[in-house]
Short mmCIF file of C-alpha atoms and ligand atoms in Angstrom, two decimals:
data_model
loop_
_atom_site.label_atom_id
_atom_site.label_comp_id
_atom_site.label_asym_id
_atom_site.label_seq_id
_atom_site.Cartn_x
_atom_site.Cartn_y
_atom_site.Cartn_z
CA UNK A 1 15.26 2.50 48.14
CA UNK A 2 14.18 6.05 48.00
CA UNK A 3 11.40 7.22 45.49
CA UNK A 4 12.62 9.79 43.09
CA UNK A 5 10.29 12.79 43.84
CA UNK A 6 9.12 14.86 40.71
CA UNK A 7 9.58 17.08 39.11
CA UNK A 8 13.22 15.16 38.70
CA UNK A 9 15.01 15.37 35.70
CA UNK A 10 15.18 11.81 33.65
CA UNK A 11 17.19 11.75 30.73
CA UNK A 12 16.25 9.21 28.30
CA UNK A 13 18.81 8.12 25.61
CA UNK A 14 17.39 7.12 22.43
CA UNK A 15 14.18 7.67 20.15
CA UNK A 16 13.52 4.35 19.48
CA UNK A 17 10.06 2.79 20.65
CA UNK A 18 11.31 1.69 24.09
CA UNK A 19 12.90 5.12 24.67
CA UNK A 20 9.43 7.12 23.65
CA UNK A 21 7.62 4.48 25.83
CA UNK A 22 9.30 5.42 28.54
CA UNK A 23 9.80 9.03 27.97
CA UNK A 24 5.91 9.09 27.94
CA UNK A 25 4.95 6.55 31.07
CA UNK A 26 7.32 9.14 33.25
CA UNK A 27 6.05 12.18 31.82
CA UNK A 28 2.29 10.57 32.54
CA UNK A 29 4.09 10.71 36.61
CA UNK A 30 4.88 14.27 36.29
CA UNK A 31 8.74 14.23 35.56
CA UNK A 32 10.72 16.37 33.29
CA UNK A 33 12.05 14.32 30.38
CA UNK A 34 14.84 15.04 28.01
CA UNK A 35 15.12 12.44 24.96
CA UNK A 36 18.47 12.55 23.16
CA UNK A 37 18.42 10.78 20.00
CA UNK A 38 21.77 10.57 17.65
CA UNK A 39 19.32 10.37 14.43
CA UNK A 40 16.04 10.66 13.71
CA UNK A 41 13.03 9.11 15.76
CA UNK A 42 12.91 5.44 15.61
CA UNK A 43 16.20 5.74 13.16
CA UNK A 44 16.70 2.18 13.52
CA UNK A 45 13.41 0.62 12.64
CA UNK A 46 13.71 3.24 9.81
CA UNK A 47 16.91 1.30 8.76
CA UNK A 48 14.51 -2.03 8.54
CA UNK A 49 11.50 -0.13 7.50
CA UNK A 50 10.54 -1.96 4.45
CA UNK A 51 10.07 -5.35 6.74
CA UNK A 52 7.17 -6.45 8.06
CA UNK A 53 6.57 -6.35 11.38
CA UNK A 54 6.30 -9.79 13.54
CA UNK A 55 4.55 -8.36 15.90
CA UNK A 56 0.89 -7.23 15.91
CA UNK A 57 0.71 -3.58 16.35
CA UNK A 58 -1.25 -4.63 19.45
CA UNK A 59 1.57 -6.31 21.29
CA UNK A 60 4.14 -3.05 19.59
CA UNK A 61 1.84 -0.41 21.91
CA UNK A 62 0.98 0.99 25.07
CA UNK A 63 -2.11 1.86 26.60
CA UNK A 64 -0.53 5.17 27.16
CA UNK A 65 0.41 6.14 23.88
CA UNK A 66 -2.69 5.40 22.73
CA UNK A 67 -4.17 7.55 24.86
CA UNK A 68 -1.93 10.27 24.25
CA UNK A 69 -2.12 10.21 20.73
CA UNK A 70 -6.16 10.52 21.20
CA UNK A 71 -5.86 13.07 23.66
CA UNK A 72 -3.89 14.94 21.08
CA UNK A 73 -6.38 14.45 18.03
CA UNK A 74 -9.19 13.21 18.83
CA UNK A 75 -10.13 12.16 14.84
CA UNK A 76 -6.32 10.00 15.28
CA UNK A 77 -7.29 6.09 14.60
CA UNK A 78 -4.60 3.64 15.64
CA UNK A 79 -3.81 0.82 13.01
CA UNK A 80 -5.83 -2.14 14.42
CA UNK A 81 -4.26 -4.07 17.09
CA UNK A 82 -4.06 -7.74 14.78
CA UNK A 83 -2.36 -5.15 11.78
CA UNK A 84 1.13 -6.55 10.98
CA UNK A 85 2.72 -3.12 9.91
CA UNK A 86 6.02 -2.38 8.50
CA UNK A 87 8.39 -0.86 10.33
CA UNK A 88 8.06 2.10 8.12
CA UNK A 89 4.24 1.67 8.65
CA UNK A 90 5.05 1.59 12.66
CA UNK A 91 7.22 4.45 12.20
CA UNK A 92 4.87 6.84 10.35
CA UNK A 93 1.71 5.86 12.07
CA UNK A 94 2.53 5.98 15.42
CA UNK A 95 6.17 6.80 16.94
CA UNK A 96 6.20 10.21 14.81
CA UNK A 97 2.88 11.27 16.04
CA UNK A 98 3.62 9.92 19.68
CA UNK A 99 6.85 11.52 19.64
CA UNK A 100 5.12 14.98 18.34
CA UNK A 101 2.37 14.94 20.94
CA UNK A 102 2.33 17.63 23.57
CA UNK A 103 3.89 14.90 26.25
CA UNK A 104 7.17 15.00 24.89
CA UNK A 105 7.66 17.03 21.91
CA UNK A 106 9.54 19.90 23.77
CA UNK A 107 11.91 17.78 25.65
CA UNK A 108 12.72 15.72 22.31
CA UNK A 109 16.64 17.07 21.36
CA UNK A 110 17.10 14.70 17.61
CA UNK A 111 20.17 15.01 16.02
CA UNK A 112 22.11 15.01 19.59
CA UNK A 113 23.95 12.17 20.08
CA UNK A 114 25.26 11.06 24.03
CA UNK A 115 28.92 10.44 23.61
CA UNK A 116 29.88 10.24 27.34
CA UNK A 117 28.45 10.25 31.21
CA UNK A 118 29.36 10.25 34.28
CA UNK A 119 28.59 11.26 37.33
CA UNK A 120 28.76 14.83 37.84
CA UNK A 121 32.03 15.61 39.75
CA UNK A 122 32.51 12.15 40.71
CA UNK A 123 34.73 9.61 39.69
CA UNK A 124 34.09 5.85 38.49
CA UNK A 125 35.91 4.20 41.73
CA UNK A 126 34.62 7.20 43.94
CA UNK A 127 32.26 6.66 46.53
CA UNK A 128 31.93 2.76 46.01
CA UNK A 129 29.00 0.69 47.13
CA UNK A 130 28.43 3.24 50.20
CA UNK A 131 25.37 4.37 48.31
CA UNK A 132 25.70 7.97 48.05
CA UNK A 133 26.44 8.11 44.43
CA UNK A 134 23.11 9.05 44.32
CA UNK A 135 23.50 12.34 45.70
CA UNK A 136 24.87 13.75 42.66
CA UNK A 137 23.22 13.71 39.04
CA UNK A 138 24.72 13.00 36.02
CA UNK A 139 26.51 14.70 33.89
CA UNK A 140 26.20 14.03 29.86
CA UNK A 141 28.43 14.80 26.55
CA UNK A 142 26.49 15.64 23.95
CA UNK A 143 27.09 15.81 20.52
CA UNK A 144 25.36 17.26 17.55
CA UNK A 145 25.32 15.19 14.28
CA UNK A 146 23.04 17.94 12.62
CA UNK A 147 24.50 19.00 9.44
CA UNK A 148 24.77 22.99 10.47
CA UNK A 149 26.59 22.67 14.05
CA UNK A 150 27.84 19.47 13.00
CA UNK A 151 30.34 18.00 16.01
CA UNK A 152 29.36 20.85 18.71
CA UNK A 153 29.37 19.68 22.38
CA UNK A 154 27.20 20.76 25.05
CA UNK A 155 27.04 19.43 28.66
CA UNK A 156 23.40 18.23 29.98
CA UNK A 157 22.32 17.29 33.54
CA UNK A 158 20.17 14.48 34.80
CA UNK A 159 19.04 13.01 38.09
CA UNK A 160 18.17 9.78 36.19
CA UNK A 161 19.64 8.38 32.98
CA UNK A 162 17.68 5.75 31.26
CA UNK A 163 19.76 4.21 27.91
CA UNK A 164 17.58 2.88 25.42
CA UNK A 165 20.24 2.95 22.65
CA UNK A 166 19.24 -0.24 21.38
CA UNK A 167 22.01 -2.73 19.37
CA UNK A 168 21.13 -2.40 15.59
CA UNK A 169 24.28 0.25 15.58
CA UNK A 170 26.96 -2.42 16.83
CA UNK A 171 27.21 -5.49 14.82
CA UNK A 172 29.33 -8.54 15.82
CA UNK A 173 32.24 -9.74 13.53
CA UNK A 174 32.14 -11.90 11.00
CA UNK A 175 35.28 -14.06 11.37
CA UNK A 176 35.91 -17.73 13.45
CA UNK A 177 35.21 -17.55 16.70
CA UNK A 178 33.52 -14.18 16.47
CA UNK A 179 36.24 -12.17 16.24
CA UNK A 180 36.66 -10.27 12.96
CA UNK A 181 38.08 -12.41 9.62
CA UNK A 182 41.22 -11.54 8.24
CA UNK A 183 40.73 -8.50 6.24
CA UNK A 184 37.11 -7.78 7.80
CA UNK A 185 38.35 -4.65 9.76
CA UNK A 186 39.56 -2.97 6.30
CA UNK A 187 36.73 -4.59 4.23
CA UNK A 188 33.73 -3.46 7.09
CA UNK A 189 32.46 -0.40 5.21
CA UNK A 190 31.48 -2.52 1.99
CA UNK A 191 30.02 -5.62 4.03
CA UNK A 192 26.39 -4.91 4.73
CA UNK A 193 25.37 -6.03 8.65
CA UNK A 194 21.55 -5.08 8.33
CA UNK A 195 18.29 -5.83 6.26
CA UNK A 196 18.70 -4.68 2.96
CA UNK A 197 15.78 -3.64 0.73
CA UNK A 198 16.69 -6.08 -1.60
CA UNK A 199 13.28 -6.04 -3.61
CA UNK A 200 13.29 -1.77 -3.20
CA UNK A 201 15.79 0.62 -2.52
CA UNK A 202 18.91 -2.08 -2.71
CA UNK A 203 17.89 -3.62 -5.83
CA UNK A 204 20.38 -2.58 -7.91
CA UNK A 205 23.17 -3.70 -5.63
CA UNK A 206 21.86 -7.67 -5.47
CA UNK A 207 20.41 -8.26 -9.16
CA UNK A 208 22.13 -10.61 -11.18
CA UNK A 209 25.06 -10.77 -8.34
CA UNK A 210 26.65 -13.06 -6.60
CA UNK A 211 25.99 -12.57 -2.40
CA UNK A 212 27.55 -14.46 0.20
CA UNK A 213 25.00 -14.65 3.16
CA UNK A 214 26.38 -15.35 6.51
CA UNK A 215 24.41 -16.15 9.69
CA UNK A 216 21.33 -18.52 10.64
CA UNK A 217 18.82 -15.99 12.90
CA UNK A 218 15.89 -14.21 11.33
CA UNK A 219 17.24 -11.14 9.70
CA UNK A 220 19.48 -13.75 7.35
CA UNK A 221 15.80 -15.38 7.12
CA UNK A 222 14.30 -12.15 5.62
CA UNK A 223 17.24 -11.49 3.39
CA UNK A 224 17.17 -14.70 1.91
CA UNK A 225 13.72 -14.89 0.99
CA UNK A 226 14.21 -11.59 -0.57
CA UNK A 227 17.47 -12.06 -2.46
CA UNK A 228 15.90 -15.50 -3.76
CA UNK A 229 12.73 -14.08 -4.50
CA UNK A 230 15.21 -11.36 -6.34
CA UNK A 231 16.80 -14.42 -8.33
CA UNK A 232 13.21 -15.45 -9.67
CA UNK A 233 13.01 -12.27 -11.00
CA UNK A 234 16.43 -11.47 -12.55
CA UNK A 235 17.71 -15.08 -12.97
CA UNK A 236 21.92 -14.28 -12.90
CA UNK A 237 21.19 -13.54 -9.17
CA UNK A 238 23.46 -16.33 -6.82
CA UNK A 239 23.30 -16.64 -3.08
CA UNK A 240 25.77 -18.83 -1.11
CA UNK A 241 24.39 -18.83 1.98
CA UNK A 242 26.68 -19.93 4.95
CA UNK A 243 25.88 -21.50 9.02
CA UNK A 244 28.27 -21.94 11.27
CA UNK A 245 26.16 -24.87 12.88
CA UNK A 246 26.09 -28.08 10.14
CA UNK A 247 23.04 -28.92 8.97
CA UNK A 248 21.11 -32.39 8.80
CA UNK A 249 22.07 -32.99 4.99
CA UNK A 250 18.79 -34.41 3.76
CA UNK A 251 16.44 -32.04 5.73
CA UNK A 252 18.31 -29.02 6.87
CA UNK A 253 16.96 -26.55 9.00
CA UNK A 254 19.53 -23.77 9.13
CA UNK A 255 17.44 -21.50 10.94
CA UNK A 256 15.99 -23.22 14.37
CA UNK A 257 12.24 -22.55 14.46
CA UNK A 258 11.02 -21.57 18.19
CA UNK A 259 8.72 -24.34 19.85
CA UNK A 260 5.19 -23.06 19.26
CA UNK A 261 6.32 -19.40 17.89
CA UNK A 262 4.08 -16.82 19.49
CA UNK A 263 4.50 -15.09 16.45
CA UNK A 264 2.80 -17.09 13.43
CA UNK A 265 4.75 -14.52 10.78
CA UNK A 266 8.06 -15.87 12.23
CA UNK A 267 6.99 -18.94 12.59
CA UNK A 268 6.90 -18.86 8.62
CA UNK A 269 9.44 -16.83 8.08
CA UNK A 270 11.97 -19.50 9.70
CA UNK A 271 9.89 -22.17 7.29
CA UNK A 272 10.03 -20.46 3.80
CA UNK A 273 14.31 -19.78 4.21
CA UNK A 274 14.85 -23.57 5.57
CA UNK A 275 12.78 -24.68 2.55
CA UNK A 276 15.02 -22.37 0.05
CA UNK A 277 17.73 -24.36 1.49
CA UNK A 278 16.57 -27.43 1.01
CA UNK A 279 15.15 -27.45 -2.11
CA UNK A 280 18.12 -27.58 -5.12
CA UNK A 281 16.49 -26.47 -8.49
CA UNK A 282 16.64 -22.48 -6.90
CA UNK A 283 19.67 -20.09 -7.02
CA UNK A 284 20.11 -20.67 -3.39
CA UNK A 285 23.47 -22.94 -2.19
CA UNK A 286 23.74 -24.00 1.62
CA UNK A 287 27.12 -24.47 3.28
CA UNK A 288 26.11 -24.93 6.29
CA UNK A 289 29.10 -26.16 8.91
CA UNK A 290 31.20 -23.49 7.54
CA UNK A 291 32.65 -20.39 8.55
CA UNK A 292 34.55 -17.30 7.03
CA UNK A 293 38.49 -17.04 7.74
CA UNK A 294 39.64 -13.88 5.52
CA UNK A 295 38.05 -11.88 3.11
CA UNK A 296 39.41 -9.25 0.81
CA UNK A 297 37.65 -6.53 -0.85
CA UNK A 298 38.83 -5.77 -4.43
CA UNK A 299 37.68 -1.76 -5.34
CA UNK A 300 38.92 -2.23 -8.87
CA UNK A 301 36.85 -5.17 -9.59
CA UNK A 302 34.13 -4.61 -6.98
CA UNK A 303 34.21 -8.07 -5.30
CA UNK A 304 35.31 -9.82 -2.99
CA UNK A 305 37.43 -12.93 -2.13
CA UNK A 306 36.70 -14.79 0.66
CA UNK A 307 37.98 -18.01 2.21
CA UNK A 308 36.05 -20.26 3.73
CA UNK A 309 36.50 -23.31 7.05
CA UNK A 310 34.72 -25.84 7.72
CA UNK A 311 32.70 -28.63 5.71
CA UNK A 312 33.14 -25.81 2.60
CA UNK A 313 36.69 -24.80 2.95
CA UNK A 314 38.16 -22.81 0.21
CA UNK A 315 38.84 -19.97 -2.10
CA UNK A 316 35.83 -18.07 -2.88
CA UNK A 317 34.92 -15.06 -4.94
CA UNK A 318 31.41 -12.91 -4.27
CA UNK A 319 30.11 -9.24 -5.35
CA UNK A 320 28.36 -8.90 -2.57
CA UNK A 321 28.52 -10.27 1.36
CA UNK A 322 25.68 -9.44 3.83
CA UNK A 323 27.00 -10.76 7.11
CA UNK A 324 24.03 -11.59 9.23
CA UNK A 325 25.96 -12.12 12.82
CA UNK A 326 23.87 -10.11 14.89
CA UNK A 327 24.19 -7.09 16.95
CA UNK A 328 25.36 -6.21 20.54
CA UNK A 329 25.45 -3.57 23.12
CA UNK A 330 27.82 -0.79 23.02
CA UNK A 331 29.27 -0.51 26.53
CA UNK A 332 31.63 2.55 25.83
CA UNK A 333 28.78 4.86 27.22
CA UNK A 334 28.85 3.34 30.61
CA UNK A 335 32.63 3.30 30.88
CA UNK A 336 32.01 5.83 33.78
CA UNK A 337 29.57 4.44 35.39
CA UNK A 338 29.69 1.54 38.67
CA UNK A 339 28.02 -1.04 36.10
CA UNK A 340 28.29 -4.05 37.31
CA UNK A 341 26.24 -6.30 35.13
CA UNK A 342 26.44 -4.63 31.52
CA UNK A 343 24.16 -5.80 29.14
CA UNK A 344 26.92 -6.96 26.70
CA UNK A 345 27.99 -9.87 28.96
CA UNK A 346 24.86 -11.23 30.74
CA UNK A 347 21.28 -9.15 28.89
CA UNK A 348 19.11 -8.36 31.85
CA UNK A 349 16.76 -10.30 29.98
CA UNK A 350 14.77 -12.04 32.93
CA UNK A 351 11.84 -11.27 34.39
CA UNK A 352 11.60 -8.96 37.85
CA UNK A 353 12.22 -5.50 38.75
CA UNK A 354 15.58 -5.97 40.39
CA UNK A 355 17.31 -7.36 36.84
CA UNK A 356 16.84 -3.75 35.63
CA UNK A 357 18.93 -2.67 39.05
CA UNK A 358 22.87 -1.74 36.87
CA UNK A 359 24.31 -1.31 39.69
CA UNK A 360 24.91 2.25 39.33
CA UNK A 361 21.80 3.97 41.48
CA UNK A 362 19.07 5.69 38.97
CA UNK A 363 21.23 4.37 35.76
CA UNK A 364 18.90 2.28 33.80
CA UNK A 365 19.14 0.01 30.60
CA UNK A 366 16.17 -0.76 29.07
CA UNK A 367 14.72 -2.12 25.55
CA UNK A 368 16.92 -3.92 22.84
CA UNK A 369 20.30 -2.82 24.32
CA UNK A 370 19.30 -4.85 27.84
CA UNK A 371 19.15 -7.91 25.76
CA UNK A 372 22.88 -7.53 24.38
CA UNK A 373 23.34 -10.32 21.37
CA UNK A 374 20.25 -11.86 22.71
CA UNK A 375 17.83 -11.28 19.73
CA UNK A 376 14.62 -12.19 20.98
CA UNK A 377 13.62 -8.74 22.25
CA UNK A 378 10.25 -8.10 21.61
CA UNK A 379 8.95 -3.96 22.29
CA UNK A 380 6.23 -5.98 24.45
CA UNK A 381 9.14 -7.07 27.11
CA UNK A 382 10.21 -3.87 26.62
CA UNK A 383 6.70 -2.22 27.91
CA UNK A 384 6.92 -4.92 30.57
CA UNK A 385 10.94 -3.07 31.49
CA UNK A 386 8.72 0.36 31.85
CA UNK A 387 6.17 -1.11 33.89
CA UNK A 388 8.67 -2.56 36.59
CA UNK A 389 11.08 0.18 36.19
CA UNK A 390 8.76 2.88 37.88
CA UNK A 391 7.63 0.94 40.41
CA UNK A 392 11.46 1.13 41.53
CA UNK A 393 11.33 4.80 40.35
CA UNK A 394 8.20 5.67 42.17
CA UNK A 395 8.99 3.35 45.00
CA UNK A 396 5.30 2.26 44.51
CA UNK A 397 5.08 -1.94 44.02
CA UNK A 398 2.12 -1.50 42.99
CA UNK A 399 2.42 1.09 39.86
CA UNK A 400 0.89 0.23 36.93
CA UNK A 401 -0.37 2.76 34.40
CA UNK A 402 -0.58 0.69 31.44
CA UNK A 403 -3.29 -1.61 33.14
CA UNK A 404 -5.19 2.02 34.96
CA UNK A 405 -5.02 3.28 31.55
CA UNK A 406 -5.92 0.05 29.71
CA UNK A 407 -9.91 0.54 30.74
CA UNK A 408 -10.27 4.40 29.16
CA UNK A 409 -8.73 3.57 25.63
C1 FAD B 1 14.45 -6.65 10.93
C2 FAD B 1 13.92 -6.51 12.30
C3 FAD B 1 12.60 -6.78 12.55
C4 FAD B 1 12.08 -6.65 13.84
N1 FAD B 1 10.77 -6.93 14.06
C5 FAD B 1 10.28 -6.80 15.32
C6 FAD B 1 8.90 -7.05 15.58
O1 FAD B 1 8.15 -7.43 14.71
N2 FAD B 1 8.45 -6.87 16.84
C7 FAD B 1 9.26 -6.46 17.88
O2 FAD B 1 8.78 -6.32 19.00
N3 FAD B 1 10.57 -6.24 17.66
C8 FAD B 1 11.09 -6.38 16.42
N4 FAD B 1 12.42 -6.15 16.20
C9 FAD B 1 13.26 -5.82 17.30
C10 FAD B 1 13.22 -4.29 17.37
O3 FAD B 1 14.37 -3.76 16.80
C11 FAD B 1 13.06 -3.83 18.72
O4 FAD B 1 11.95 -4.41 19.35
C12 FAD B 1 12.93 -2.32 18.86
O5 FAD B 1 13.40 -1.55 17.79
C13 FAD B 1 13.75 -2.03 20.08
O6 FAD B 1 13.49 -0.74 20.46
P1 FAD B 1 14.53 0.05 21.35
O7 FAD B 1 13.84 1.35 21.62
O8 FAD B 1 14.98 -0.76 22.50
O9 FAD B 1 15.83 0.26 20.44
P2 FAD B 1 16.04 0.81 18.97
O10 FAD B 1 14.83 0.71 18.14
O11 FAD B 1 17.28 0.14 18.50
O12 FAD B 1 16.31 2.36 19.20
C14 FAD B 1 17.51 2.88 19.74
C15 FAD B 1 17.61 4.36 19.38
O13 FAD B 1 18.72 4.92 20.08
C16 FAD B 1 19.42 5.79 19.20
N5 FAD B 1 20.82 5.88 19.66
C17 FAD B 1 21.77 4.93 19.59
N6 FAD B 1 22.92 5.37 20.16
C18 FAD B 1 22.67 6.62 20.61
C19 FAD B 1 23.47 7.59 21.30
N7 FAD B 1 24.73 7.34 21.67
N8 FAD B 1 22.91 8.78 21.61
C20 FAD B 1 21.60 9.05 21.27
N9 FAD B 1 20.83 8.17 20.61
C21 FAD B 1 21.34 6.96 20.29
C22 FAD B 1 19.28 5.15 17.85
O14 FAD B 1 19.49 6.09 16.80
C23 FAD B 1 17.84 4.62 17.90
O15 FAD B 1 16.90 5.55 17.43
C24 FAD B 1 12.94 -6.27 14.89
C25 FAD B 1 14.28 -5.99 14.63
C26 FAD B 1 14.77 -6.11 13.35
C27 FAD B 1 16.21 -5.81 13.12
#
């Protein structure tokens, strides 16, 4: 493979931390970076903000944007490296400055969302696996979602494209099966997919409700601890909290610890929400072994009827339903591109330089969105991604700035 010479263009496609990671390792090798970002920086771990980080902030940054940030202000002092921030915290104390530093400020573009690419004059089927793709760039849709030019397009050009879009934007469905339930299409915009703030910002929306919880991985973990720490406080509060997989009756554990977590903060995350469950005098109900077939939402009445399959089948009635089924990769952006492995079917979530390889020559998927439903991405595997991905860039085996860079921070 040929080494991309700078000063080439790379186009980086999302803010989040993986996509100002990489933004900055390539601008540290001399190339010209644009970073599109639909939102805001980091504008999904703004969405989660009020969580607490698993992570140390140690294992959330690089060598690089560490030195960076104290090549910008010399007076800037990191968080320490064993500080579990929020993602707020994360947000505000280091991917705002990092993505304000010199390094990458002018090429950031917020507010510009990609909504296509291709190659530039080519077609998808065009020039098939003879490997000159490659001699043309890329050619990008952009769109603005800021409120004065709201919906203008503009064209952009790239010689690389690496997509960092991450998953939090793409949830799965709730239904049987994973397709969505009955009713779910028309009901979507008054289920809530994410983290809610339920001891903040969402209070009002959870007190002295009744909330169906769906799903048995670690964001239904934080959201039950909240709403049930919610219900101690204002005691008409009710969660139902539903697993597809059935649970040991006597001693369930509806969320699956990880042999020897890494992470002691998940570690006890995963132990405080399978002790809610098992534990009856709280306002917390498990049906675990039970899924959701249809549910209805009723504007006159705000609630919802749901029914239920499984071990709990039946007629149901909630005012709330946070539906905790994970996220995937949105695919639509590729369409254009010769991907042959996209992220949504496989994640190119193993170790070694050629899993990044898409397929398409100098197309790239990196960070969250490379893991597809797989949510065990970690920002450190996605530093690891950066790493390998310029030695393929570079065409240098051997490239590592994070561990040159690792002695003079
Ligand atoms: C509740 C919660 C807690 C977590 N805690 C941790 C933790 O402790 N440690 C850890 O390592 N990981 C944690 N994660 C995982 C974490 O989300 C990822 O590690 C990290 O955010 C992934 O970064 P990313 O840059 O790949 O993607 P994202 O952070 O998802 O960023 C993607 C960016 O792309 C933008 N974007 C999307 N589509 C477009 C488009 N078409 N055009 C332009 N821009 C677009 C988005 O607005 C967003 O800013 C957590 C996740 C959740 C949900």
């Amino acid at each position: 493979m040929m080494a991309i010479e700078t000063p080439s263009r790379i186009a980086v496609l999302g803010a989040g931390p993986i996509g100002l990671e990489a933004a900055l390792y390539a601008r540290y090798l001399g190339y010209d970076v644009d970073i599109y970002e639909r939102g805001r920086v980091a504008d999904h771990v703004r969405r989660w903000g009020h969580a607490r980080m698993f992570s140390p902030f140690g294992q959330n940054r690089s060598p690089l944007g560490l030195a960076a940030l104290k090549a910008q202000d010399p007076s800037w002092n990191p968080p320490a490296d064993d500080a579990l921030l929020t993602g707020r915290q994360f947000t505000q104390d280091y991917l705002l400055p990092l993505a304000q530093s010199d390094l990458l400020v002018d090429g950031l573009h917020e507010e510009t969302e990609v909504i296509a690419m291709g190659r530039d004059g080519l077609l998808v089927g065009e020039l098939d696996g003879d490997g000159n793709r490659d001699e043309v760039g890329f050619r990008l849709l952009l769109r603005s979602t800021r409120p004065l030019d709201h919906g203008r397009q503009r064209v952009a050009l790239a010689d690389v494209v690496i997509d960092t879009t991450g998953t939090y934007g793409h949830h799965n469905w709730l239904g049987h099966g994973g397709i969505p339930a009955v009713g779910e299409l028309g009901a979507e915009e008054h289920l809530e997919y994410g983290l809610s703030d339920v001891l903040g910002a969402d209070r009002d929306r959870y007190a002295s409700r009744r909330t169906l919880l769906v799903g048995d991985g670690y964001t239904a973990a934080s959201n039950l601890v909240g709403l049930a720490e919610l219900a101690a406080q204002a005691t008409d509060t009710w969660i139902t909290w539903i697993t597809r997989l059935a649970c040991d009756e006597k001693l369930p554990q509806p969320i699956r610890p990880i042999p020897n977590d890494p992470l002691p903060e998940r570690a006890r995350l995963a132990r405080v929400a399978n002790r809610l469950a098992a534990d009856d005098a709280n306002h917390v109900t498990l049906f675990s072994g039970t899924t959701v077939d249809a549910i209805t939402w009723h504007a006159d009445l705000e609630r919802f009827s749901v029914r239920l399959l499984g071990k709990h089948a039946g007629e149901y009635e909630f005012d709330r339903v946070v539906a905790n089924v994970g996220f995937r990769a949105d695919d639509r952006l590729t369409s254009e591109l010769q991907v042959t492995a996209p992220a949504e079917s496989t994640g190119s979530n193993s170790p070694g330089a050629e899993n990044l390889l898409t397929g398409e020559p100098d197309f790239y998927v990196l960070g969250a969105k490379s893991y597809g439903r797989d949510s065990r991405f970690l920002i450190a595997d996605g530093l690891e991604q950066i790493r390998q991905l310029f030695t393929i860039i570079g065409d240098r085996a051997e490239l590592n700035l994070y561990a040159s860079m690792a002695g003079l921070v």
